[in-house]
mmCIF file of C-alpha atoms in Angstrom:
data_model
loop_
_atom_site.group_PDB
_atom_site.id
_atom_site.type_symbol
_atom_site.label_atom_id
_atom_site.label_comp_id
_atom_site.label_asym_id
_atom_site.label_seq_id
_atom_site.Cartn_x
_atom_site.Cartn_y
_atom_site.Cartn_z
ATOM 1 C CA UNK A 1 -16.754 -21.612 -6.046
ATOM 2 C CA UNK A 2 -16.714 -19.272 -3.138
ATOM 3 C CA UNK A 3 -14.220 -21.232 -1.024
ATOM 4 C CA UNK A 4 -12.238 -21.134 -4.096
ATOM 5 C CA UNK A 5 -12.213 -17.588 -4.466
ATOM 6 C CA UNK A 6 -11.766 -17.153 -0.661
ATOM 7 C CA UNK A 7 -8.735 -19.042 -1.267
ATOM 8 C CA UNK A 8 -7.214 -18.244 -4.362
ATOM 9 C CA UNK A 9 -3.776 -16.036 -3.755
ATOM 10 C CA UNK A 10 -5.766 -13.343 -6.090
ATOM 11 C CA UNK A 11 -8.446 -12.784 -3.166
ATOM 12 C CA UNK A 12 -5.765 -13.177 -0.158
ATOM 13 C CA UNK A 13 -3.874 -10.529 -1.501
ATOM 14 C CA UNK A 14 -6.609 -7.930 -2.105
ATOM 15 C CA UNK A 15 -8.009 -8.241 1.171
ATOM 16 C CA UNK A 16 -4.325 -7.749 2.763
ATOM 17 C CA UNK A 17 -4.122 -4.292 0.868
ATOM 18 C CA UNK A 18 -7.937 -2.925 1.946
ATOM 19 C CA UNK A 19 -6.713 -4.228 5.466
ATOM 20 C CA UNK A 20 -3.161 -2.456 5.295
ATOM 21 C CA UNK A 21 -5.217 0.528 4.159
ATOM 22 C CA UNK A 22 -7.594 0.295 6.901
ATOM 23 C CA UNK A 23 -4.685 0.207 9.472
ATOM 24 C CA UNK A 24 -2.889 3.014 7.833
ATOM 25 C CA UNK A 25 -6.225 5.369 7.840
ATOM 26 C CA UNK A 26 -6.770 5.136 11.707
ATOM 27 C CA UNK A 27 -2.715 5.252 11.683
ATOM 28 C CA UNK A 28 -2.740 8.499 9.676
ATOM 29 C CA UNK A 29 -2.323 11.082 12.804
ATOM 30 C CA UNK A 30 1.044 8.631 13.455
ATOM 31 C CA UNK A 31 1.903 9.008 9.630
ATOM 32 C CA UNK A 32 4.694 11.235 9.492
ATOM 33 C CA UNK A 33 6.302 9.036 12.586
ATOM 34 C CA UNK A 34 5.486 5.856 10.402
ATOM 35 C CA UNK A 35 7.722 7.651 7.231
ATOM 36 C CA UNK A 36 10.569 9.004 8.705
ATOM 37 C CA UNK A 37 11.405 5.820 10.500
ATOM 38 C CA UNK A 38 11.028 4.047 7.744
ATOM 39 C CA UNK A 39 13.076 6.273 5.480
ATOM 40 C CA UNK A 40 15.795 6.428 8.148
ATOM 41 C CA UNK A 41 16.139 2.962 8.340
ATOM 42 C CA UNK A 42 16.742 2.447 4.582
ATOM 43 C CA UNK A 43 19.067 4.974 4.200
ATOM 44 C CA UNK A 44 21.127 4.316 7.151
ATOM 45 C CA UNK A 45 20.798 0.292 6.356
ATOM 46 C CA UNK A 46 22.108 1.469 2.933
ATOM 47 C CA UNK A 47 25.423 3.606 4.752
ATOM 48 C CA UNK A 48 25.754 0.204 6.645
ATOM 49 C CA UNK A 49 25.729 -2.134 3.989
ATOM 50 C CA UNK A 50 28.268 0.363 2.400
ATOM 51 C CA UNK A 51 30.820 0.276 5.574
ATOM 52 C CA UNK A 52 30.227 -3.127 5.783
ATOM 53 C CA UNK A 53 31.623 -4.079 2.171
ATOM 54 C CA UNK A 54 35.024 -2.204 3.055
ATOM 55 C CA UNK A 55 35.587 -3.020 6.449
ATOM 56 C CA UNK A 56 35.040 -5.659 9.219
ATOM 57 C CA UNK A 57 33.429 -4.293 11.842
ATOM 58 C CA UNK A 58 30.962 -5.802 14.121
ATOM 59 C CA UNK A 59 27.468 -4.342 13.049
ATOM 60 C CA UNK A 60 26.495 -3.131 16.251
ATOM 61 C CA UNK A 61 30.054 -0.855 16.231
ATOM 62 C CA UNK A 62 28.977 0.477 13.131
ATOM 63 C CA UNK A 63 25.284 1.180 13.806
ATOM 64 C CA UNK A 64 25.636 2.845 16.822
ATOM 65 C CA UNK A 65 28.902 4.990 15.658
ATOM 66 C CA UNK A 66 26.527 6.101 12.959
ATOM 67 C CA UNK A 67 23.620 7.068 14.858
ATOM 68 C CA UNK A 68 26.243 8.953 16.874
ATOM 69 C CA UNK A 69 27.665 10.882 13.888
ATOM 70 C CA UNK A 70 24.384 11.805 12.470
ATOM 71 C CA UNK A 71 22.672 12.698 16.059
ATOM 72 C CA UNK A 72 25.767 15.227 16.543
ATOM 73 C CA UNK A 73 25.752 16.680 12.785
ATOM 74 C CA UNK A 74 21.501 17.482 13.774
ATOM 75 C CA UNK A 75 22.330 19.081 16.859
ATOM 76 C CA UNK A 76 25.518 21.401 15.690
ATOM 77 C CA UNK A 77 23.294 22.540 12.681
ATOM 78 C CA UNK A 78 20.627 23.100 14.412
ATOM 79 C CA UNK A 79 22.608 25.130 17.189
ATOM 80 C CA UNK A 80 24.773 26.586 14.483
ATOM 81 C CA UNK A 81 22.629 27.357 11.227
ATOM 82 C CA UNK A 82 18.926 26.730 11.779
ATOM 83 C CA UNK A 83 18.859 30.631 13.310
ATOM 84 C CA UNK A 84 20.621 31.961 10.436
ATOM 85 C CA UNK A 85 18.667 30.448 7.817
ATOM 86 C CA UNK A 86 15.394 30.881 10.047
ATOM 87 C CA UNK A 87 16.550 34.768 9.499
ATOM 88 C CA UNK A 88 17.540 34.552 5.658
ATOM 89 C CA UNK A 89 13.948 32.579 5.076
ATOM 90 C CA UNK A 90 12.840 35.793 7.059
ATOM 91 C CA UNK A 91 14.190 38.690 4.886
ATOM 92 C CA UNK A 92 13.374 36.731 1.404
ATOM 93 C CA UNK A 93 9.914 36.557 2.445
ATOM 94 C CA UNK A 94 10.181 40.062 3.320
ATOM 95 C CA UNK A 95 11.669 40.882 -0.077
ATOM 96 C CA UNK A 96 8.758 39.182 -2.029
ATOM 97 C CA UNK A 97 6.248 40.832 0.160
ATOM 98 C CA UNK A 98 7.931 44.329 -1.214
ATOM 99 C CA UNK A 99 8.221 42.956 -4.703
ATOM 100 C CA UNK A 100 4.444 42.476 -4.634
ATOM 101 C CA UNK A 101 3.702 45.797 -3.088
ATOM 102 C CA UNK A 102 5.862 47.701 -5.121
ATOM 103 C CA UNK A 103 5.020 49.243 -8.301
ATOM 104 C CA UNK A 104 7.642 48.029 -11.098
ATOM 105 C CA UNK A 105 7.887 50.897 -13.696
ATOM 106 C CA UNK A 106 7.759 47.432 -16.080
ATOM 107 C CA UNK A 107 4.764 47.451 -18.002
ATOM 108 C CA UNK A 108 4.881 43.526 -18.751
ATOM 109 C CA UNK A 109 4.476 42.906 -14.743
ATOM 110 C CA UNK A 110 1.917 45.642 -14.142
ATOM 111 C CA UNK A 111 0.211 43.922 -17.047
ATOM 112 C CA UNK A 112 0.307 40.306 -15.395
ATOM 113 C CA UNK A 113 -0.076 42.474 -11.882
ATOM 114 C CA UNK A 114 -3.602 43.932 -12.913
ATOM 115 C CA UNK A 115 -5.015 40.328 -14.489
ATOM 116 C CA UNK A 116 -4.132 38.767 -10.832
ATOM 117 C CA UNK A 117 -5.528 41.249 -9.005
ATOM 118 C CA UNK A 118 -3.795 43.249 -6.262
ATOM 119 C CA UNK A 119 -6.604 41.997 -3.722
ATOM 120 C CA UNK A 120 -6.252 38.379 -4.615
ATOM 121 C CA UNK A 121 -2.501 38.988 -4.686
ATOM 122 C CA UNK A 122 -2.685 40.074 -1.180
ATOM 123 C CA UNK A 123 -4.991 36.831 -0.422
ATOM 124 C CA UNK A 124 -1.999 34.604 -1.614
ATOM 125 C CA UNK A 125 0.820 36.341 0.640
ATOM 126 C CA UNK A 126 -1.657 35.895 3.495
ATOM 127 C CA UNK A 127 -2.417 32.015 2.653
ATOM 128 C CA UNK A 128 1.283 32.108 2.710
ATOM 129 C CA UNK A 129 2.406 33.866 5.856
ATOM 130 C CA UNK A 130 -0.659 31.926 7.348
ATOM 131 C CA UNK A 131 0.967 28.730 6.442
ATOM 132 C CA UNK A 132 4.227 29.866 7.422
ATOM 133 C CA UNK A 133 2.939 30.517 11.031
ATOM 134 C CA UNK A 134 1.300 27.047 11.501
ATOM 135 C CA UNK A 135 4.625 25.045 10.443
ATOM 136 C CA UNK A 136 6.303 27.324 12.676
ATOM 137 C CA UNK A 137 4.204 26.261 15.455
ATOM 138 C CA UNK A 138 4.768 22.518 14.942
ATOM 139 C CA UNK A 139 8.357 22.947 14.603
ATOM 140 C CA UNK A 140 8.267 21.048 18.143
ATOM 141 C CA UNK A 141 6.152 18.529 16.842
ATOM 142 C CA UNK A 142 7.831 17.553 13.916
ATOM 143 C CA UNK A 143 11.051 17.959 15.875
ATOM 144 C CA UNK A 144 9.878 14.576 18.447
ATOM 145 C CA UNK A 145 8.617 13.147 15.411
ATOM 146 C CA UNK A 146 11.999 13.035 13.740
ATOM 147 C CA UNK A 147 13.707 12.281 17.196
ATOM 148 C CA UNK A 148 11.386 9.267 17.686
ATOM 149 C CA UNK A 149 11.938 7.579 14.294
ATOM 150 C CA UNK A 150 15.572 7.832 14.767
ATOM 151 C CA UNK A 151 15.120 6.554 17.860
ATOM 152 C CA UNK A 152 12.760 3.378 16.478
ATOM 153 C CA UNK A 153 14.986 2.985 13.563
ATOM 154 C CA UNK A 154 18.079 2.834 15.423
ATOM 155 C CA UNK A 155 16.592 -0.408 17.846
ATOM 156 C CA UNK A 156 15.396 -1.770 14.107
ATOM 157 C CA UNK A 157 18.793 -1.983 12.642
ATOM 158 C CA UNK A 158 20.098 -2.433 15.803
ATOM 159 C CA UNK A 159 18.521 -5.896 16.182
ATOM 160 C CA UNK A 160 17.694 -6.078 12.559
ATOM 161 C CA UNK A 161 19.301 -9.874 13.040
ATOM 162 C CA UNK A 162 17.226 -10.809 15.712
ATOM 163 C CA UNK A 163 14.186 -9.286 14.148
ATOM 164 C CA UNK A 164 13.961 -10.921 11.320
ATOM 165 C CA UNK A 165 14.955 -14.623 13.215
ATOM 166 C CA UNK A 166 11.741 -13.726 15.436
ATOM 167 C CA UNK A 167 9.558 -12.442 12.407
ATOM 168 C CA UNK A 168 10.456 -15.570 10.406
ATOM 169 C CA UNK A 169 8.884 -17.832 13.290
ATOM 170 C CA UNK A 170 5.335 -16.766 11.652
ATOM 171 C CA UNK A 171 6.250 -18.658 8.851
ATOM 172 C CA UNK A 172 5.049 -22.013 10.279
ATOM 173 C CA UNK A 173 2.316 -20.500 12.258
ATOM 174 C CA UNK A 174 -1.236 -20.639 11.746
ATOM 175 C CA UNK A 175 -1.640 -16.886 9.686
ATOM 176 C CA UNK A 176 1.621 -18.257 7.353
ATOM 177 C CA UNK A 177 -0.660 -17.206 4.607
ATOM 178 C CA UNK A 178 -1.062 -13.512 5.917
ATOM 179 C CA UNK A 179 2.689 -13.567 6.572
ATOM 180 C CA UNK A 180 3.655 -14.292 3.190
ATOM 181 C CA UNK A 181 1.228 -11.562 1.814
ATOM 182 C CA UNK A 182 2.866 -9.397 4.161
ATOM 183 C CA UNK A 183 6.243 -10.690 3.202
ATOM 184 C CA UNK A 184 5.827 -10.264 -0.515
ATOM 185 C CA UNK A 185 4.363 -6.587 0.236
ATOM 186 C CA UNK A 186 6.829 -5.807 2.130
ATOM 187 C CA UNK A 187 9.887 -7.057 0.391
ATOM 188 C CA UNK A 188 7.907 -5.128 -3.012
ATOM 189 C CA UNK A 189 8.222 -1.601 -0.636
ATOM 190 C CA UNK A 190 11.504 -1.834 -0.012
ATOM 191 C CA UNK A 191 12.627 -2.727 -3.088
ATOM 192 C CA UNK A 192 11.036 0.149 -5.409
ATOM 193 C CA UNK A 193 9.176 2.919 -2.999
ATOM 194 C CA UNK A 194 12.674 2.475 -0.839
ATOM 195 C CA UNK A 195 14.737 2.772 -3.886
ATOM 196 C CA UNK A 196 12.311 5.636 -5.612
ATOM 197 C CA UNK A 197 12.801 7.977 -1.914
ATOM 198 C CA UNK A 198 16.321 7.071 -1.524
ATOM 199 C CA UNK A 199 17.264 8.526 -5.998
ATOM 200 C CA UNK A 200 14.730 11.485 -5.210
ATOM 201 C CA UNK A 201 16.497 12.707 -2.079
ATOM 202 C CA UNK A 202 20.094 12.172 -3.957
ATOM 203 C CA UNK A 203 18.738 14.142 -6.803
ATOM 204 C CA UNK A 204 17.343 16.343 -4.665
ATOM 205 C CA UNK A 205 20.794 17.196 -2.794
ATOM 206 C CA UNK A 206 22.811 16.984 -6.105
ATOM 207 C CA UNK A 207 19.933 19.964 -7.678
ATOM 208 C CA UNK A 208 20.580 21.766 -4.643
ATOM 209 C CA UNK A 209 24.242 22.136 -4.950
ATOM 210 C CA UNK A 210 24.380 22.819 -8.458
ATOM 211 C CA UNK A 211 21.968 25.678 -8.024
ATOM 212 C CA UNK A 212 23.448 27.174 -5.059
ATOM 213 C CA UNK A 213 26.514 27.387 -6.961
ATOM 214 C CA UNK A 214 24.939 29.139 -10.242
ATOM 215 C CA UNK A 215 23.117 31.675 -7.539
ATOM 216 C CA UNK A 216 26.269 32.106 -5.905
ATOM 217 C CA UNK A 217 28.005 32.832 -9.077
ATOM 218 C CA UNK A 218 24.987 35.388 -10.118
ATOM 219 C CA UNK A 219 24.976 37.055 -7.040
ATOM 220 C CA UNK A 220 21.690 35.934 -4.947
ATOM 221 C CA UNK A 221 20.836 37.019 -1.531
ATOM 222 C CA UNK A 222 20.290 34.958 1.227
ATOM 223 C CA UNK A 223 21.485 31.849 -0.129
ATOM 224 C CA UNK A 224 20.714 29.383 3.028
ATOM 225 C CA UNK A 225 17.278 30.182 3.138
ATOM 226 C CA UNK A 226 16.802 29.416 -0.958
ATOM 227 C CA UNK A 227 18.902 26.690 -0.284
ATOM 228 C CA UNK A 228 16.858 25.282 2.028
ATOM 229 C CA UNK A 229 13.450 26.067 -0.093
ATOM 230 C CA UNK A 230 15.116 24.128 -3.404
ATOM 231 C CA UNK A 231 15.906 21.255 -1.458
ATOM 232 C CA UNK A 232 12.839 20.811 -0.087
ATOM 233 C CA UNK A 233 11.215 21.575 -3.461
ATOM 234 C CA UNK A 234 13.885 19.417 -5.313
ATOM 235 C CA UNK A 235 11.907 16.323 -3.232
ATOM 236 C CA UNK A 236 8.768 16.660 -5.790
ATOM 237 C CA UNK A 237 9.428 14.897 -9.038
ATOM 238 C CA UNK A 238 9.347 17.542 -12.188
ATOM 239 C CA UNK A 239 7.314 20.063 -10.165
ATOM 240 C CA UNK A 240 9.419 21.053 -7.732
ATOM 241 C CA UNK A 241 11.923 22.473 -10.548
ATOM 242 C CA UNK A 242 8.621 24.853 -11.724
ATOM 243 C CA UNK A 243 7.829 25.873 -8.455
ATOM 244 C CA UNK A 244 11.095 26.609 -7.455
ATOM 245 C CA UNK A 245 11.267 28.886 -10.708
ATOM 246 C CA UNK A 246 8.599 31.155 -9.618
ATOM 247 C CA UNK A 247 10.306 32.911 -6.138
ATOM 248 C CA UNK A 248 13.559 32.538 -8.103
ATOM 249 C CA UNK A 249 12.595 34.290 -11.016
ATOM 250 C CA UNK A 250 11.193 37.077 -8.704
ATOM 251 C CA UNK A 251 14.143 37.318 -6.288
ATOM 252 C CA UNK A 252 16.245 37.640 -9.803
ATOM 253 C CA UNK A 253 13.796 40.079 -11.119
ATOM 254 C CA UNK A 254 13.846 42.367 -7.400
ATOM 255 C CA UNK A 255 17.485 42.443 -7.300
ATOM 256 C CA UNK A 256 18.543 42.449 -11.858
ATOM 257 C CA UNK A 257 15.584 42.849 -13.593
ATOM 258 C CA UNK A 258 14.853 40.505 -17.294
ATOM 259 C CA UNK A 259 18.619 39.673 -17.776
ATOM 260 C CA UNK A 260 18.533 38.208 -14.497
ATOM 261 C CA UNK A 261 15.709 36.053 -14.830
ATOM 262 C CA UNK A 262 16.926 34.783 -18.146
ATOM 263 C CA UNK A 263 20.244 34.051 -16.514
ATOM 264 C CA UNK A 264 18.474 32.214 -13.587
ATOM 265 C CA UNK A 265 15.911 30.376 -16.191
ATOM 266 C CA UNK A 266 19.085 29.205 -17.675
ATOM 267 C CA UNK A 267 20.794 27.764 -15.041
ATOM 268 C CA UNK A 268 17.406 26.222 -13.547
ATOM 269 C CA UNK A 269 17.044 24.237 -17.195
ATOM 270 C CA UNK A 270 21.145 23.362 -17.021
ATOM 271 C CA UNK A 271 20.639 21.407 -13.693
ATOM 272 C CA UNK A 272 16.982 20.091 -14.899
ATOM 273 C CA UNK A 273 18.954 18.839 -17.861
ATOM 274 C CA UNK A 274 21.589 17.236 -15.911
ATOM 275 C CA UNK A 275 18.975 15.493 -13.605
ATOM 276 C CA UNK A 276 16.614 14.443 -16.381
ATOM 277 C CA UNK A 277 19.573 13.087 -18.639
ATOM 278 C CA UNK A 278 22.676 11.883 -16.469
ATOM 279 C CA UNK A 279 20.942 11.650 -13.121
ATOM 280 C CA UNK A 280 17.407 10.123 -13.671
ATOM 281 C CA UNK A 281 18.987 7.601 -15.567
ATOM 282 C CA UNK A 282 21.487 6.151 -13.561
ATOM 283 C CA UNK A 283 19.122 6.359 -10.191
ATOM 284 C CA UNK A 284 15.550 5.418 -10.870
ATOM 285 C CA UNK A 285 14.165 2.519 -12.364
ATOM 286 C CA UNK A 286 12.591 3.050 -15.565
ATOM 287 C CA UNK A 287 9.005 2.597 -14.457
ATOM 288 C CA UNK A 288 9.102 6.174 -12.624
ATOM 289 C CA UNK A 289 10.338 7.454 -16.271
ATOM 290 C CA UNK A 290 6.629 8.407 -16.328
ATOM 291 C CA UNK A 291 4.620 10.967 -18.525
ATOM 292 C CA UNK A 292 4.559 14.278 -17.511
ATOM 293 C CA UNK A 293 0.614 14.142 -17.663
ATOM 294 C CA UNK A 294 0.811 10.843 -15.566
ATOM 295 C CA UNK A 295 3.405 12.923 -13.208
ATOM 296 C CA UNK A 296 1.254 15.547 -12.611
ATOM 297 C CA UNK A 297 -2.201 14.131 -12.053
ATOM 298 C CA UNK A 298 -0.356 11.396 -9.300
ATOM 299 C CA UNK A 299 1.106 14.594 -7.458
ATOM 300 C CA UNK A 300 -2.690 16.258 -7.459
ATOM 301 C CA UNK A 301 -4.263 12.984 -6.167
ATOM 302 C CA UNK A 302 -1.686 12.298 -3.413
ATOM 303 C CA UNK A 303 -1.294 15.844 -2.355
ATOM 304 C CA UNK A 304 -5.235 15.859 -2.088
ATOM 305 C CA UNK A 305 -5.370 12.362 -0.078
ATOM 306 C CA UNK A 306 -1.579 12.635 2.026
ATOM 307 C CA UNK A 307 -1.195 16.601 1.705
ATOM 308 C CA UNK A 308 2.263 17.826 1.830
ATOM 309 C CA UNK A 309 3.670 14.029 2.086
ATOM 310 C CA UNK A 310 1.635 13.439 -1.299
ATOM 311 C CA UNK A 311 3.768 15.512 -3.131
ATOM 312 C CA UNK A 312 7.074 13.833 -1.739
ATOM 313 C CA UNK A 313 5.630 9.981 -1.499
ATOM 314 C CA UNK A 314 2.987 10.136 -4.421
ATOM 315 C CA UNK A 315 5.655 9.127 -7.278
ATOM 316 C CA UNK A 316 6.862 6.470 -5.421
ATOM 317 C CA UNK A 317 4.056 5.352 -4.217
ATOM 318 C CA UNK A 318 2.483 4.855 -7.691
ATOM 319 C CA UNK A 319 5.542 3.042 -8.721
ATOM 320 C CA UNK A 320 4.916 0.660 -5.934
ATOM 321 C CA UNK A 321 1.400 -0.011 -7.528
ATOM 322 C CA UNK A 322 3.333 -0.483 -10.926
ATOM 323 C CA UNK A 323 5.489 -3.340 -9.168
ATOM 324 C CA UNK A 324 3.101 -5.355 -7.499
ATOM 325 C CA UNK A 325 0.399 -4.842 -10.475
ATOM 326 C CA UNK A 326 3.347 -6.482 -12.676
ATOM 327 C CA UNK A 327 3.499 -3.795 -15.077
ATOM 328 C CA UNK A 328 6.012 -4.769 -17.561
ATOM 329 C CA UNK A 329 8.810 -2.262 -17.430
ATOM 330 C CA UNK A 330 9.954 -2.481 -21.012
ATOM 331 C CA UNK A 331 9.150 0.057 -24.035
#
């Protein structure tokens, strides 16, 4: 009965995921390296695959002529607009710091103002500028990170051929049966936590130029430095749309008082709509059409276990447990 347990394809494939685990946890300094290769290499395999159904050019041609273009778009934005929004990121922080010191003559804020607490106010904005100074100090870090796993995925989908010739050799070889675990695991990834990242960054950019343009139209301050904060934001699945609220609704408050915020609440819930009813839709696979309760405790756990990642990979992580669990995807 053992033996057959041992063996049964149950068994095999629970012990593959506690050993991927495993690997991952004394991996998990070499995490962020680990992601952003493999997210590069999906969504530039995805820009080849494009090219490749309207032209006829070699692979490598295209590959490498990619890399190129994208490798010289990072480098003239970072030379040309990293220091101006490093400076607009500057000045909005220094407009929420006044916001908070200040003393609206509004007695609805002064009433939510006292209930905080000034001291515990103050905690937050130091949390915050504490925070602020740490990321700014692994700039560098993050930097190589991001060079490296262009770097790595570049040779992947540069031999991606070859690769997968050489990788199929363990088929036949005496761990076939770990290789097909691997295989099916693999193939599962790709196919929704790929998919999941690759619709959450296109929302992410679509929300990002829709609500530019409404803050643009309403007169906002600063505009590549909250550009830059809803993008980010816009990565988190239904939360990032309430955080990004909050400093909004305060930068409209500092600069137009209620109408403003009701103008900006508007437009926030406009582009929410869109993405929830259009976007959603038409990008993401109905298994990540989750409940918002379901939403919300998956961002806690994963921000708890991965941190900032969680937030970003937690969603489509749990929809990877939805595929390979078999959940059935219909109502």
């Amino acid at each position: 009965m053992i033996n057959k347990i041992a063996n049964s394809a149950g068994f095999r494939r629970l012990f593959i995921i506690v050993l991927l685990s495993l690997l991952l946890f004394f991996l998990r300094d070499l995490i962020n390296l680990i992601l952003f290769t493999f997210i590069f290499s999906f969504l530039m395999e995805k820009l080849v695959s494009i090219i490749f159904k309207r032209f006829t050019f070699k692979r490598r041609i295209v590959v490498i002529t990619l890399y190129i273009a994208v490798v010289g778009i990072l480098v003239f934005a970072s030379v040309r607009y990293v220091p101006l929004i490093v400076s607009q990121i500057t000045i909005l922080l220094k407009q929420l710091t006044d916001f908070y010191a200040s003393d609206p003559d509004y007695p609805i804020v002064n009433y939510v103002f006292d209930k905080i607490g000034t001291k515990q106010i103050s905690g937050y904005m130091e949390q915050g500028f504490t925070f602020l100074v740490k990321y700014f100090t692994t700039v560098s870090k993050v930097s190589l990170q991001i060079l490296l796993a262009l770097l790595l995925s570049f040779f992947f989908l540069l031999e991606k051929p070859r690769l997968i010739k050489f990788t199929n050799k363990f088929k036949d070889s005496k761990i076939s049966a770990f290789y097909n675990e691997i295989h099916f695991f693999g193939h599962k990834f790709a196919s929704t936590f790929g998919k999941v990242i690759e619709a959450q960054i296109i929302i992410a950019l679509v929300n990002c130029v829709l609500t530019t343009i409404a803050l643009w139209i309403l007169g906002f301050p600063q505009l590549g430095g909250i550009s830059i904060m809803i993008l980010l934001l816009g990565l988190i699945p239904v939360a990032g749309v309430i955080i990004s609220l909050i400093p909004l609704c305060i930068i409209a408050f500092s600069i137009g008082g209620f109408i403003k915020v009701l103008y900006i609440a508007i437009a926030v819930m406009i582009v929410h709509a869109i993405e929830a009813y259009i976007l959603n839709p038409k990008l993401m696979s109905s298994k990540t059409n989750l409940p918002v309760f379901y939403t919300f405790v998956v961002l806690i756990i994963s921000e708890h276990f991965f941190g900032i990642w969680g937030l970003i990979i937690g969603i489509p992580l749990f929809v990877f447990a939805l595929d390979v669990l078999d959940v059935n995807e219909k109502d």
